[in-house]
Every structure is written in C-alpha cells, then in structure tokens.
C-alpha cells in the first residue's frame, strides 16, 4: 500500500502502537483490568462465539441480556478472535482501531492539495490526545472503537463517497446506543461545512435522520424490551428530570441553569469539585479554542458535553477513563482544518506548535497529577511501578490456570477478566453455584467495602462448604466441597 510508503507515518504507527501496548496490555498482564468492563465483555465473547446470548450474570444477580445494558454489536463481531487472542482480544482490537483512527486523520488531511506536513502532525496530535491515553488505561469500551472510525466517515464524505460513508456510519451506529445520538449531531454539524453542495446536504439529512431514529428505537424500545425491569438503564441525569422528554423540556425552559450546570458540581459530591473545570482546561489546551473559527464542530460535541457533564456520577465528568475519547476526532480534525486554511506559513507553524504543546501538556498532566483521584500506575509507562504488582503475578497465573475451564467461578474483579472465557463466572461476592472462589486481600474489595468484604469471606470460611485449593499471602482459591 502506498500509504505505508510514508516513512513518517510508519514510524508514528510503530511508536504509538508500542506505547499503547505498554499501557493496555501491560495493565491486563498486571491485573489492572477488571470485571467491569473487560471481564463482562470477555465473557460475552465466549457466549457469542458459542452462539448463545450473554445474560449479564457476571455482575447481575438476575439474568438479563447484555444488550439491555449497552446495545453493543461489536462484541459479536470480535468474538471469533477470542479463540486466538483469549482474554487480550478486546484490548488488541482497541489498540488496533486507535491506530486505524490515526490513519483516517492522516488520509483526511492528505486530501488537501497543499503539500505540507499537516497530515502527519495532525496524526501525531491525535495519537497524543489525553482522552485516548486515559481510555486505553481503563479496560475496553466500544465507544473507543466507534470514535476511532469517525475520521473515516469524514474522509469518505469529503470525497463525496456516500456509499462508503454510509457503510462507515452503520459500523459506528452498532457500537453503543448513545453513539448514534452523537452521529446525529456530527451530521448536523457537517451540514454547515457542505451547505453549498446540495447532494451532500441531502445525504447528511438522511444520515442524521437514520442516526436519530436508530437512537430512539434502540434506547426507547429495544433495550427496555430486553431489560428485566422494562427501562433504559443509563438515563442518570436527575438534574434534568426522570425522562428524555423531561430533560428536553428542562433544557428549553431553563437554558441559563443548564449552561451553569456544565461548570458546577451539581451533585455536591465532596470529590466532584473542580472536576468539570479540569476537563474544560484540558480540552482548551488540546485545541478546542480553534473551533471558534469553525463553530459547527462545536455542534458535533453537544451530546458529548451533555452526556458527561449532566450525569449524576462525578467520575464521568472528568478526564479519566473512556469518557473523553469522543472529543479526539472532532477537536483534532476541526482544529487542523482551521490551521490548514491559514494562508501565511509562518503563522500556521506557530499555531500548530501551540496546539501540539497544549495537547502534550494536557496528556502529561493527566499522567502526572489530576483533580480527581486516578490510579497513576495504570498509565505511567515510564515508571517501574507500572510493570509490577505488590504480589507474585507469576504464581497467581500458575494457580488460576489450574482451575478447569468448565468450572463455575466467583472471582474478585481484577482476576475475573483472566477467567472470563467460560460459560459461567460471577463477580464476587456473587457466588451462586460457583465451584471456585478466587480472591486476594491485596486487591481492592470492589464492589464491597473492606469491612463487608472481610465479613463475607469469614462467613464463607465458617460455612464449611469450602476448602482451600491454594492459599498464601498473595491469592486464595477456595474449592466447594461436594458431598
């Protein structure tokens, strides 16, 4: 492929591919991936490759189709590869798609007739975006895959390749139900970019309508029908109301209050102070200010801002996890589209350097120190602590590998992803019909408090239904006594 004859792009792909692997794959090897979400999704891979629906019993007492939690069809597509890559499957795909997303950015800016370094600089900035680093440090999420395909939608649409654009759109829509709402706004924003092209406008109206209808049908009809209680599980926006209609009414009737909510700790959670401010600063540093020259890119970010900053969970407001990755393609493509139109080369270079420094600064700051507490060992690949744990990982692997693949297991969160490729596995303290229990006092007791965890373990040991399969200071494996 002529694309890979570009030496700078190949070097960039190799460097960032290595960096991303050192973050994501090392975290998994060192037991820094968890039941939610990698463990649950890996268990879904097992079910799908065996032609059965996943029932969410990894983390729910009452069985419920996993598609009721998130309507994610990527897991079905990726499931055959779990036979090869095992518990690393989703992490490998996530890294691969981030690299593919950067290639999409490179291709998009290569369409320009001006021969500049803009394509490779934009690609490097895209790969360096703080939201990508934080997402890769926190398990696997399908919205990361979808966000990485968005540059290809821009690329094909810019060339008026509407059929290819539609195929990419469909692939994006099947990631998660909320992504379809985002694509609605992306298409609406692009209307301003292509307003002089009647045919492009027609297709954008069509694509936007398809995305909106998909969102309404999946989140309003399909997912409630699949759920155990008949509701959509992720409308966690009590500041706006209890329903989508109520939220829209509130936004229209209280616009000033709504805007204010984008900046304040509206839940009054003691750890929620300045979390939103930090996000705004990071986004501004990463080039958001450039979008004032192409404000339709800001339209594309409306649902991302709203789903983050109106949420009841203060963690979602911040820069950690997968919650900021959707900003990457929009900000980078928007900002560098502005830079590409600067006529004076000198000023173009100055602005490019400012944007790059801002992106690098925000990512380094995310690794170094943040308002909201995050586990820095998950992302600091330049420190020894990233590559080891405070227990003997080799011994842990030796012991969990002895558990039969057919056995039903109840495992602590950090061990569950490594044991998830089986028919039944539960996040401890769910035990049910488990044959084995796997835990370590050196791991976090989530979802229990430390006190509740110790009480649960003691109750199990006192029941005499379990015996030690293996026990030391690093890990305990209990086996159910069968009479």
Short mmCIF file of C-alpha atoms in Angstrom, two decimals:
data_model
loop_
_atom_site.label_atom_id
_atom_site.label_comp_id
_atom_site.label_asym_id
_atom_site.label_seq_id
_atom_site.Cartn_x
_atom_site.Cartn_y
_atom_site.Cartn_z
CA UNK A 1 0.00 0.00 0.00
CA UNK A 2 1.28 3.45 -0.93
CA UNK A 3 0.05 4.72 2.44
CA UNK A 4 2.72 2.72 4.25
CA UNK A 5 5.44 4.05 1.97
CA UNK A 6 5.24 7.22 4.03
CA UNK A 7 8.18 6.75 6.36
CA UNK A 8 6.98 9.25 8.95
CA UNK A 9 3.59 7.58 9.23
CA UNK A 10 5.11 4.13 9.63
CA UNK A 11 7.43 5.35 12.40
CA UNK A 12 4.49 7.10 14.09
CA UNK A 13 2.38 3.93 13.97
CA UNK A 14 5.20 1.82 15.42
CA UNK A 15 5.97 4.27 18.23
CA UNK A 16 2.37 4.82 19.32
CA UNK A 17 1.48 1.15 18.81
CA UNK A 18 4.25 0.28 21.25
CA UNK A 19 3.22 2.98 23.73
CA UNK A 20 -0.43 1.91 23.63
CA UNK A 21 0.54 -1.73 24.11
CA UNK A 22 2.71 -0.84 27.09
CA UNK A 23 -0.30 0.87 28.62
CA UNK A 24 -3.15 -1.51 27.84
CA UNK A 25 -1.60 -4.97 27.54
CA UNK A 26 0.75 -4.49 30.48
CA UNK A 27 -2.16 -3.35 32.64
CA UNK A 28 -4.00 -6.55 31.78
CA UNK A 29 -0.99 -8.72 32.50
CA UNK A 30 -0.51 -6.96 35.84
CA UNK A 31 -4.15 -7.49 36.89
CA UNK A 32 -5.17 -3.85 36.39
CA UNK A 33 -8.18 -4.70 34.24
CA UNK A 34 -11.45 -5.51 35.92
CA UNK A 35 -14.76 -7.30 35.84
CA UNK A 36 -16.40 -4.08 34.73
CA UNK A 37 -15.99 -3.82 31.93
CA UNK A 38 -13.36 -6.08 30.38
CA UNK A 39 -14.39 -9.17 32.33
CA UNK A 40 -18.08 -8.89 31.48
CA UNK A 41 -17.35 -8.18 27.81
CA UNK A 42 -14.83 -11.02 27.55
CA UNK A 43 -17.41 -13.39 28.98
CA UNK A 44 -19.80 -12.12 26.30
CA UNK A 45 -17.20 -13.04 23.65
CA UNK A 46 -17.29 -16.62 24.96
CA UNK A 47 -21.07 -16.74 24.78
CA UNK A 48 -21.27 -15.20 21.31
CA UNK A 49 -18.65 -17.46 19.80
CA UNK A 50 -20.66 -20.39 21.19
CA UNK A 51 -23.84 -19.00 19.59
CA UNK A 52 -25.62 -18.03 22.79
CA UNK A 53 -26.74 -14.70 24.29
CA UNK A 54 -24.90 -13.29 27.26
CA UNK A 55 -27.08 -12.96 30.36
CA UNK A 56 -25.06 -10.39 32.37
CA UNK A 57 -24.79 -12.73 35.35
CA UNK A 58 -21.14 -11.74 35.63
CA UNK A 59 -22.32 -8.68 37.55
CA UNK A 60 -26.09 -9.07 37.97
CA UNK A 61 -27.97 -11.38 40.31
CA UNK A 62 -30.96 -11.54 37.97
CA UNK A 63 -30.17 -12.76 34.42
CA UNK A 64 -30.60 -10.11 31.73
CA UNK A 65 -29.47 -9.93 28.12
CA UNK A 66 -26.24 -7.91 28.00
CA UNK A 67 -27.67 -5.92 25.09
CA UNK A 68 -30.11 -4.39 27.59
CA UNK A 69 -27.16 -2.74 29.32
CA UNK A 70 -25.49 -1.46 26.14
CA UNK A 71 -26.64 -2.34 22.65
CA UNK A 72 -23.14 -3.26 21.54
CA UNK A 73 -22.83 -5.47 18.46
CA UNK A 74 -19.04 -5.16 18.18
CA UNK A 75 -18.66 -7.94 20.74
CA UNK A 76 -20.44 -10.31 18.39
CA UNK A 77 -18.15 -9.32 15.50
CA UNK A 78 -14.98 -9.68 17.57
CA UNK A 79 -15.95 -12.88 19.39
CA UNK A 80 -14.33 -15.39 16.94
CA UNK A 81 -10.93 -13.81 17.63
CA UNK A 82 -11.18 -14.76 21.31
CA UNK A 83 -10.27 -18.28 20.19
CA UNK A 84 -6.88 -16.86 19.22
CA UNK A 85 -6.15 -13.91 21.48
CA UNK A 86 -8.03 -15.15 24.55
CA UNK A 87 -8.57 -12.54 27.27
CA UNK A 88 -6.44 -9.98 25.38
CA UNK A 89 -8.81 -9.94 22.39
CA UNK A 90 -10.72 -6.73 23.07
CA UNK A 91 -7.63 -4.84 24.19
CA UNK A 92 -5.82 -5.76 20.98
CA UNK A 93 -8.77 -4.61 18.86
CA UNK A 94 -8.98 -1.38 20.81
CA UNK A 95 -5.32 -0.57 20.15
CA UNK A 96 -5.67 -1.59 16.51
CA UNK A 97 -8.64 0.71 15.96
CA UNK A 98 -6.93 3.67 17.63
CA UNK A 99 -4.10 3.24 15.15
CA UNK A 100 -6.64 2.94 12.33
CA UNK A 101 -8.29 6.14 13.55
CA UNK A 102 -4.99 7.98 13.25
CA UNK A 103 -4.55 6.67 9.72
CA UNK A 104 -8.01 8.10 8.98
CA UNK A 105 -6.85 11.51 10.24
CA UNK A 106 -3.73 11.25 8.06
CA UNK A 107 -5.78 10.32 4.99
CA UNK A 108 -8.29 13.11 5.62
CA UNK A 109 -5.64 15.84 5.66
CA UNK A 110 -3.78 14.22 2.78
CA UNK A 111 -6.73 15.17 0.57
CA UNK A 112 -5.51 18.77 0.68
CA UNK A 113 -3.80 19.98 -2.47
CA UNK A 114 -1.23 21.85 -0.39
CA UNK A 115 1.92 19.81 0.17
CA UNK A 116 2.60 20.30 3.87
CA UNK A 117 3.39 18.28 6.97
CA UNK A 118 -0.15 18.84 8.22
CA UNK A 119 -1.29 15.18 7.81
CA UNK A 120 1.48 13.69 9.94
CA UNK A 121 1.40 16.48 12.55
CA UNK A 122 -2.38 16.13 12.92
CA UNK A 123 -1.96 12.36 13.25
CA UNK A 124 0.68 12.70 15.98
CA UNK A 125 -1.55 15.15 17.86
CA UNK A 126 -4.48 12.78 17.51
CA UNK A 127 -2.48 9.88 18.92
CA UNK A 128 -1.22 12.11 21.76
CA UNK A 129 -4.70 13.27 22.83
CA UNK A 130 -5.26 12.79 26.57
CA UNK A 131 -8.66 11.14 26.04
CA UNK A 132 -7.07 8.31 24.05
CA UNK A 133 -4.40 7.67 26.68
CA UNK A 134 -6.93 7.64 29.51
CA UNK A 135 -9.27 5.34 27.57
CA UNK A 136 -6.52 2.82 26.85
CA UNK A 137 -5.55 2.76 30.51
CA UNK A 138 -9.06 1.71 31.55
CA UNK A 139 -10.09 -1.67 30.12
CA UNK A 140 -12.05 -1.89 26.85
CA UNK A 141 -15.06 0.12 25.66
CA UNK A 142 -16.80 0.06 22.31
CA UNK A 143 -17.24 3.83 22.18
CA UNK A 144 -13.46 3.99 21.73
CA UNK A 145 -13.73 1.83 18.60
CA UNK A 146 -16.59 3.96 17.26
CA UNK A 147 -14.75 7.23 17.91
CA UNK A 148 -11.75 5.91 16.01
CA UNK A 149 -13.86 5.21 12.94
CA UNK A 150 -15.29 8.74 12.83
CA UNK A 151 -12.26 10.18 10.94
CA UNK A 152 -13.02 7.69 8.15
CA UNK A 153 -16.58 9.00 7.95
CA UNK A 154 -15.14 12.49 7.47
CA UNK A 155 -12.65 11.16 4.93
CA UNK A 156 -15.14 9.37 2.70
CA UNK A 157 -17.75 12.09 2.93
CA UNK A 158 -15.26 14.77 1.94
CA UNK A 159 -14.71 12.83 -1.29
CA UNK A 160 -18.47 12.51 -1.87
CA UNK A 161 -18.18 8.74 -1.49
CA UNK A 162 -21.64 8.46 0.02
CA UNK A 163 -21.93 4.68 -0.15
CA UNK A 164 -18.66 4.21 1.73
CA UNK A 165 -19.76 6.92 4.19
CA UNK A 166 -23.00 5.06 4.81
CA UNK A 167 -21.17 1.78 5.46
CA UNK A 168 -18.89 3.53 7.95
CA UNK A 169 -21.93 5.17 9.56
CA UNK A 170 -23.65 1.83 10.09
CA UNK A 171 -20.48 0.39 11.61
CA UNK A 172 -20.33 3.33 14.03
CA UNK A 173 -24.01 3.06 14.98
CA UNK A 174 -23.78 -0.57 16.09
CA UNK A 175 -21.20 0.23 18.75
CA UNK A 176 -23.41 1.64 21.52
CA UNK A 177 -26.83 3.21 21.52
CA UNK A 178 -25.60 6.64 22.68
CA UNK A 179 -23.09 6.87 19.82
CA UNK A 180 -26.00 7.13 17.37
CA UNK A 181 -27.08 10.37 19.05
CA UNK A 182 -23.54 11.68 18.63
CA UNK A 183 -23.59 10.80 14.94
CA UNK A 184 -26.86 12.72 14.60
CA UNK A 185 -25.06 15.87 15.73
CA UNK A 186 -21.95 15.14 13.67
CA UNK A 187 -24.09 15.02 10.54
CA UNK A 188 -25.92 18.17 11.58
CA UNK A 189 -22.61 19.94 12.08
CA UNK A 190 -21.33 18.86 8.69
CA UNK A 191 -24.37 20.47 7.09
CA UNK A 192 -22.65 23.82 7.61
CA UNK A 193 -19.43 22.55 6.05
CA UNK A 194 -21.14 21.25 2.92
CA UNK A 195 -24.08 23.67 2.72
CA UNK A 196 -23.16 24.65 -0.85
CA UNK A 197 -23.28 21.05 -2.05
CA UNK A 198 -26.94 20.12 -2.46
CA UNK A 199 -26.30 16.40 -2.80
CA UNK A 200 -24.08 16.31 0.29
CA UNK A 201 -26.76 18.17 2.26
CA UNK A 202 -29.36 15.60 1.22
CA UNK A 203 -27.18 12.73 2.36
CA UNK A 204 -26.32 14.42 5.65
CA UNK A 205 -30.01 14.96 6.39
CA UNK A 206 -30.61 11.30 5.58
CA UNK A 207 -27.68 10.09 7.71
CA UNK A 208 -28.69 12.33 10.60
CA UNK A 209 -32.27 11.05 10.44
CA UNK A 210 -31.13 7.42 10.35
CA UNK A 211 -28.89 8.01 13.37
CA UNK A 212 -31.64 9.71 15.37
CA UNK A 213 -34.24 7.05 14.56
CA UNK A 214 -31.73 4.33 15.48
CA UNK A 215 -31.07 6.01 18.81
CA UNK A 216 -34.77 6.38 19.62
CA UNK A 217 -35.69 2.83 18.61
CA UNK A 218 -32.78 1.11 20.34
CA UNK A 219 -32.79 3.12 23.57
CA UNK A 220 -36.53 3.67 23.75
CA UNK A 221 -37.92 0.34 22.55
CA UNK A 222 -35.40 -2.45 22.04
CA UNK A 223 -33.28 -2.11 25.18
CA UNK A 224 -36.25 -1.67 27.56
CA UNK A 225 -37.82 -4.75 25.97
CA UNK A 226 -34.65 -6.74 26.68
CA UNK A 227 -34.20 -5.47 30.24
CA UNK A 228 -35.51 -7.16 33.35
CA UNK A 229 -37.42 -4.09 34.55
CA UNK A 230 -38.50 -2.68 31.18
CA UNK A 231 -36.44 0.53 31.32
CA UNK A 232 -33.38 2.06 29.72
CA UNK A 233 -30.63 1.72 32.37
CA UNK A 234 -28.39 4.69 31.63
CA UNK A 235 -30.58 7.77 31.97
CA UNK A 236 -28.69 9.06 35.01
CA UNK A 237 -29.47 12.76 34.70
CA UNK A 238 -31.60 13.65 37.70
CA UNK A 239 -30.64 17.32 37.37
CA UNK A 240 -32.63 17.35 34.12
CA UNK A 241 -35.52 15.11 35.13
CA UNK A 242 -36.51 11.47 35.02
CA UNK A 243 -37.19 11.02 31.30
CA UNK A 244 -35.73 12.10 27.96
CA UNK A 245 -38.79 14.27 27.32
CA UNK A 246 -38.45 15.83 30.76
CA UNK A 247 -34.76 16.53 30.10
CA UNK A 248 -35.51 18.27 26.79
CA UNK A 249 -38.23 20.33 28.47
CA UNK A 250 -35.86 21.35 31.25
CA UNK A 251 -33.12 22.37 28.78
CA UNK A 252 -35.55 24.51 26.78
CA UNK A 253 -37.22 26.16 29.75
CA UNK A 254 -34.10 26.62 31.93
CA UNK A 255 -31.27 27.36 29.47
CA UNK A 256 -29.24 29.54 31.87
CA UNK A 257 -29.40 26.92 34.60
CA UNK A 258 -28.43 24.23 32.08
CA UNK A 259 -25.34 26.16 30.97
CA UNK A 260 -24.40 26.76 34.59
CA UNK A 261 -24.58 23.02 35.25
CA UNK A 262 -21.83 22.47 32.68
CA UNK A 263 -19.39 24.14 35.06
CA UNK A 264 -20.51 23.40 38.62
CA UNK A 265 -20.60 20.40 40.93
CA UNK A 266 -24.36 19.96 40.65
CA UNK A 267 -24.46 16.82 42.82
CA UNK A 268 -22.43 18.42 45.63
CA UNK A 269 -20.33 15.26 45.85
CA UNK A 270 -17.27 16.08 48.01
CA UNK A 271 -14.93 14.70 45.32
CA UNK A 272 -16.72 16.46 42.46
CA UNK A 273 -15.29 19.93 42.98
CA UNK A 274 -13.22 21.27 40.07
CA UNK A 275 -13.58 18.04 38.08
CA UNK A 276 -15.53 19.80 35.32
CA UNK A 277 -13.16 22.75 35.36
CA UNK A 278 -10.24 20.40 34.83
CA UNK A 279 -11.96 18.86 31.82
CA UNK A 280 -12.62 22.27 30.27
CA UNK A 281 -8.98 23.28 30.76
CA UNK A 282 -7.71 20.04 29.21
CA UNK A 283 -9.99 20.45 26.19
CA UNK A 284 -8.96 24.07 25.68
CA UNK A 285 -5.30 23.10 25.86
CA UNK A 286 -5.98 20.34 23.33
CA UNK A 287 -7.20 22.78 20.69
CA UNK A 288 -10.86 23.35 21.47
CA UNK A 289 -10.37 27.12 21.15
CA UNK A 290 -9.60 26.65 17.45
CA UNK A 291 -13.18 25.54 16.82
CA UNK A 292 -14.49 29.09 17.22
CA UNK A 293 -13.37 29.56 13.61
CA UNK A 294 -15.46 26.54 12.56
CA UNK A 295 -18.23 26.52 15.17
CA UNK A 296 -20.14 23.67 13.52
CA UNK A 297 -17.56 21.35 15.07
CA UNK A 298 -18.81 22.54 18.45
CA UNK A 299 -22.30 21.40 17.41
CA UNK A 300 -20.84 17.91 16.99
CA UNK A 301 -19.71 17.95 20.62
CA UNK A 302 -23.07 18.95 22.16
CA UNK A 303 -24.22 15.40 23.06
CA UNK A 304 -20.75 14.52 24.38
CA UNK A 305 -20.72 17.51 26.70
CA UNK A 306 -24.27 16.82 27.85
CA UNK A 307 -23.87 13.09 28.49
CA UNK A 308 -20.73 13.81 30.52
CA UNK A 309 -21.44 16.95 32.47
CA UNK A 310 -25.12 16.43 33.34
CA UNK A 311 -24.52 12.90 34.60
CA UNK A 312 -25.16 12.03 38.24
CA UNK A 313 -21.75 10.34 38.50
CA UNK A 314 -18.95 12.86 39.05
CA UNK A 315 -16.38 10.38 37.70
CA UNK A 316 -17.92 10.68 34.24
CA UNK A 317 -17.40 14.45 34.28
CA UNK A 318 -13.65 14.15 34.33
CA UNK A 319 -10.67 13.27 32.17
CA UNK A 320 -10.27 9.68 33.33
CA UNK A 321 -11.45 6.50 31.62
CA UNK A 322 -13.16 6.33 28.24
CA UNK A 323 -15.40 9.32 28.88
CA UNK A 324 -13.39 11.88 26.89
CA UNK A 325 -12.28 9.87 23.87
CA UNK A 326 -15.04 11.20 21.57
CA UNK A 327 -13.54 14.67 21.78
CA UNK A 328 -10.38 13.48 19.99
CA UNK A 329 -11.55 13.10 16.37
CA UNK A 330 -13.75 16.21 16.39
CA UNK A 331 -11.25 18.56 18.03
CA UNK A 332 -8.26 17.34 16.03
CA UNK A 333 -10.00 17.40 12.65
CA UNK A 334 -11.67 20.72 13.42
CA UNK A 335 -8.54 22.40 14.78
CA UNK A 336 -6.25 21.26 11.98
CA UNK A 337 -8.84 22.12 9.35
CA UNK A 338 -8.56 25.68 10.64
CA UNK A 339 -4.76 25.51 10.62
CA UNK A 340 -4.82 24.16 7.07
CA UNK A 341 -6.62 27.32 5.93
CA UNK A 342 -4.10 29.75 7.42
CA UNK A 343 -2.51 31.36 4.40
CA UNK A 344 0.72 32.60 5.96
CA UNK A 345 3.01 29.62 6.53
CA UNK A 346 4.74 31.29 9.47
CA UNK A 347 1.50 31.78 11.40
CA UNK A 348 0.38 28.26 10.52
CA UNK A 349 3.54 26.83 12.07
CA UNK A 350 3.17 28.95 15.21
CA UNK A 351 -0.44 27.85 15.75
CA UNK A 352 0.50 24.22 15.07
CA UNK A 353 3.23 24.35 17.71
CA UNK A 354 0.83 25.92 20.22
CA UNK A 355 -1.77 23.21 19.64
CA UNK A 356 0.82 20.44 19.87
CA UNK A 357 2.30 21.84 23.10
CA UNK A 358 -1.21 22.13 24.56
CA UNK A 359 -2.11 18.54 23.66
CA UNK A 360 1.18 17.20 25.02
CA UNK A 361 0.85 19.26 28.21
CA UNK A 362 -2.66 18.00 28.94
CA UNK A 363 -1.64 14.38 28.38
CA UNK A 364 1.44 14.70 30.59
CA UNK A 365 -0.67 16.40 33.25
CA UNK A 366 -3.18 13.54 33.05
CA UNK A 367 -0.33 11.09 33.72
CA UNK A 368 1.20 13.20 36.45
CA UNK A 369 -1.50 14.82 38.60
CA UNK A 370 -5.23 15.37 38.30
CA UNK A 371 -8.02 16.87 40.39
CA UNK A 372 -9.86 13.57 40.53
CA UNK A 373 -8.01 10.61 42.00
CA UNK A 374 -6.85 8.10 39.40
CA UNK A 375 -4.57 5.09 39.57
CA UNK A 376 -1.44 6.59 38.01
CA UNK A 377 0.35 3.25 37.84
CA UNK A 378 -2.07 2.32 35.05
CA UNK A 379 -0.73 4.98 32.69
CA UNK A 380 2.80 5.87 33.84
CA UNK A 381 4.66 3.58 31.48
CA UNK A 382 7.88 5.42 32.32
CA UNK A 383 7.88 4.15 35.92
CA UNK A 384 8.75 0.69 37.24
CA UNK A 385 5.53 0.55 39.26
CA UNK A 386 3.57 0.19 36.00
CA UNK A 387 5.19 -3.17 35.28
CA UNK A 388 4.73 -4.92 38.60
CA UNK A 389 2.31 -5.52 41.43
CA UNK A 390 2.79 -5.93 45.14
CA UNK A 391 2.29 -9.66 44.79
CA UNK A 392 3.75 -12.55 42.80
CA UNK A 393 1.92 -12.33 39.47
CA UNK A 394 3.63 -15.41 38.04
CA UNK A 395 2.40 -17.53 40.94
CA UNK A 396 -1.13 -16.14 40.58
CA UNK A 397 -1.21 -17.13 36.91
CA UNK A 398 0.06 -20.61 37.75
CA UNK A 399 -2.73 -21.13 40.25
CA UNK A 400 -5.67 -19.71 38.29
CA UNK A 401 -4.59 -21.70 35.24
CA UNK A 402 -5.23 -24.85 37.27
CA UNK A 403 -8.94 -24.04 37.53
CA UNK A 404 -10.80 -26.21 34.97
CA UNK A 405 -12.29 -24.32 32.02
CA UNK A 406 -15.64 -26.00 32.65
CA UNK A 407 -15.79 -24.87 36.28
CA UNK A 408 -18.11 -22.13 37.50
CA UNK A 409 -16.05 -19.40 39.19
CA UNK A 410 -16.71 -16.47 41.51
CA UNK A 411 -13.75 -14.13 41.25
CA UNK A 412 -12.59 -10.80 42.57
CA UNK A 413 -12.76 -8.03 39.98
CA UNK A 414 -9.08 -7.94 38.95
CA UNK A 415 -8.91 -11.72 38.42
CA UNK A 416 -12.21 -12.07 36.59
CA UNK A 417 -11.10 -10.93 33.10
CA UNK A 418 -8.43 -13.65 33.07
CA UNK A 419 -11.01 -16.32 33.90
CA UNK A 420 -13.93 -14.94 31.88
CA UNK A 421 -13.76 -17.26 28.88
CA UNK A 422 -16.13 -19.80 30.35
CA UNK A 423 -19.85 -20.42 30.46
CA UNK A 424 -20.47 -19.07 33.96
CA UNK A 425 -18.42 -16.67 36.05
CA UNK A 426 -19.51 -14.20 38.72
CA UNK A 427 -18.07 -11.05 40.22
CA UNK A 428 -17.52 -11.79 43.92
CA UNK A 429 -19.50 -11.51 46.24
CA UNK A 430 -21.95 -13.20 43.84
CA UNK A 431 -21.34 -16.90 44.44
CA UNK A 432 -24.49 -18.85 43.44
CA UNK A 433 -23.43 -22.26 42.09
CA UNK A 434 -19.71 -21.49 41.84
CA UNK A 435 -17.21 -24.33 42.14
CA UNK A 436 -14.32 -21.98 42.94
CA UNK A 437 -13.83 -18.62 44.64
CA UNK A 438 -10.76 -16.54 43.79
CA UNK A 439 -9.68 -13.51 45.83
CA UNK A 440 -6.75 -11.65 47.31
CA UNK A 441 -6.64 -9.40 50.34
CA UNK A 442 -4.12 -7.28 48.43
CA UNK A 443 -6.71 -6.34 45.80
CA UNK A 444 -9.49 -3.77 46.07
CA UNK A 445 -12.68 -5.29 47.57
CA UNK A 446 -14.99 -3.71 44.93
CA UNK A 447 -17.99 -3.72 44.89
CA UNK A 448 -17.86 -4.21 48.66
CA UNK A 449 -16.27 -2.10 51.34
CA UNK A 450 -13.24 -3.62 53.04
CA UNK A 451 -15.29 -4.41 56.12
CA UNK A 452 -18.13 -6.02 54.16
CA UNK A 453 -15.61 -8.00 52.11
CA UNK A 454 -13.95 -9.42 55.24
CA UNK A 455 -17.32 -10.35 56.74
CA UNK A 456 -18.36 -12.12 53.52
CA UNK A 457 -15.12 -14.09 53.36
CA UNK A 458 -15.41 -15.08 57.00
CA UNK A 459 -18.99 -16.27 56.51
CA UNK A 460 -17.86 -18.42 53.58
CA UNK A 461 -14.99 -19.94 55.57
CA UNK A 462 -17.28 -20.61 58.54
CA UNK A 463 -19.83 -22.38 56.35
CA UNK A 464 -17.57 -25.43 55.89
CA UNK A 465 -18.78 -25.67 52.29
CA UNK A 466 -15.37 -24.65 51.02
CA UNK A 467 -11.81 -25.90 51.35
CA UNK A 468 -8.50 -24.34 50.36
CA UNK A 469 -7.40 -25.19 46.84
CA UNK A 470 -4.47 -22.82 47.32
CA UNK A 471 -3.69 -20.17 49.91
CA UNK A 472 -0.85 -17.78 50.53
CA UNK A 473 -0.47 -14.06 51.23
CA UNK A 474 -1.00 -13.19 47.55
CA UNK A 475 -4.04 -15.19 46.49
CA UNK A 476 -6.65 -17.57 47.88
CA UNK A 477 -8.52 -20.11 45.78
CA UNK A 478 -11.36 -21.94 47.50
CA UNK A 479 -12.98 -25.05 46.12
CA UNK A 480 -16.53 -26.05 47.01
CA UNK A 481 -16.80 -29.25 49.00
CA UNK A 482 -19.02 -31.73 47.17
CA UNK A 483 -20.61 -34.46 49.28
#
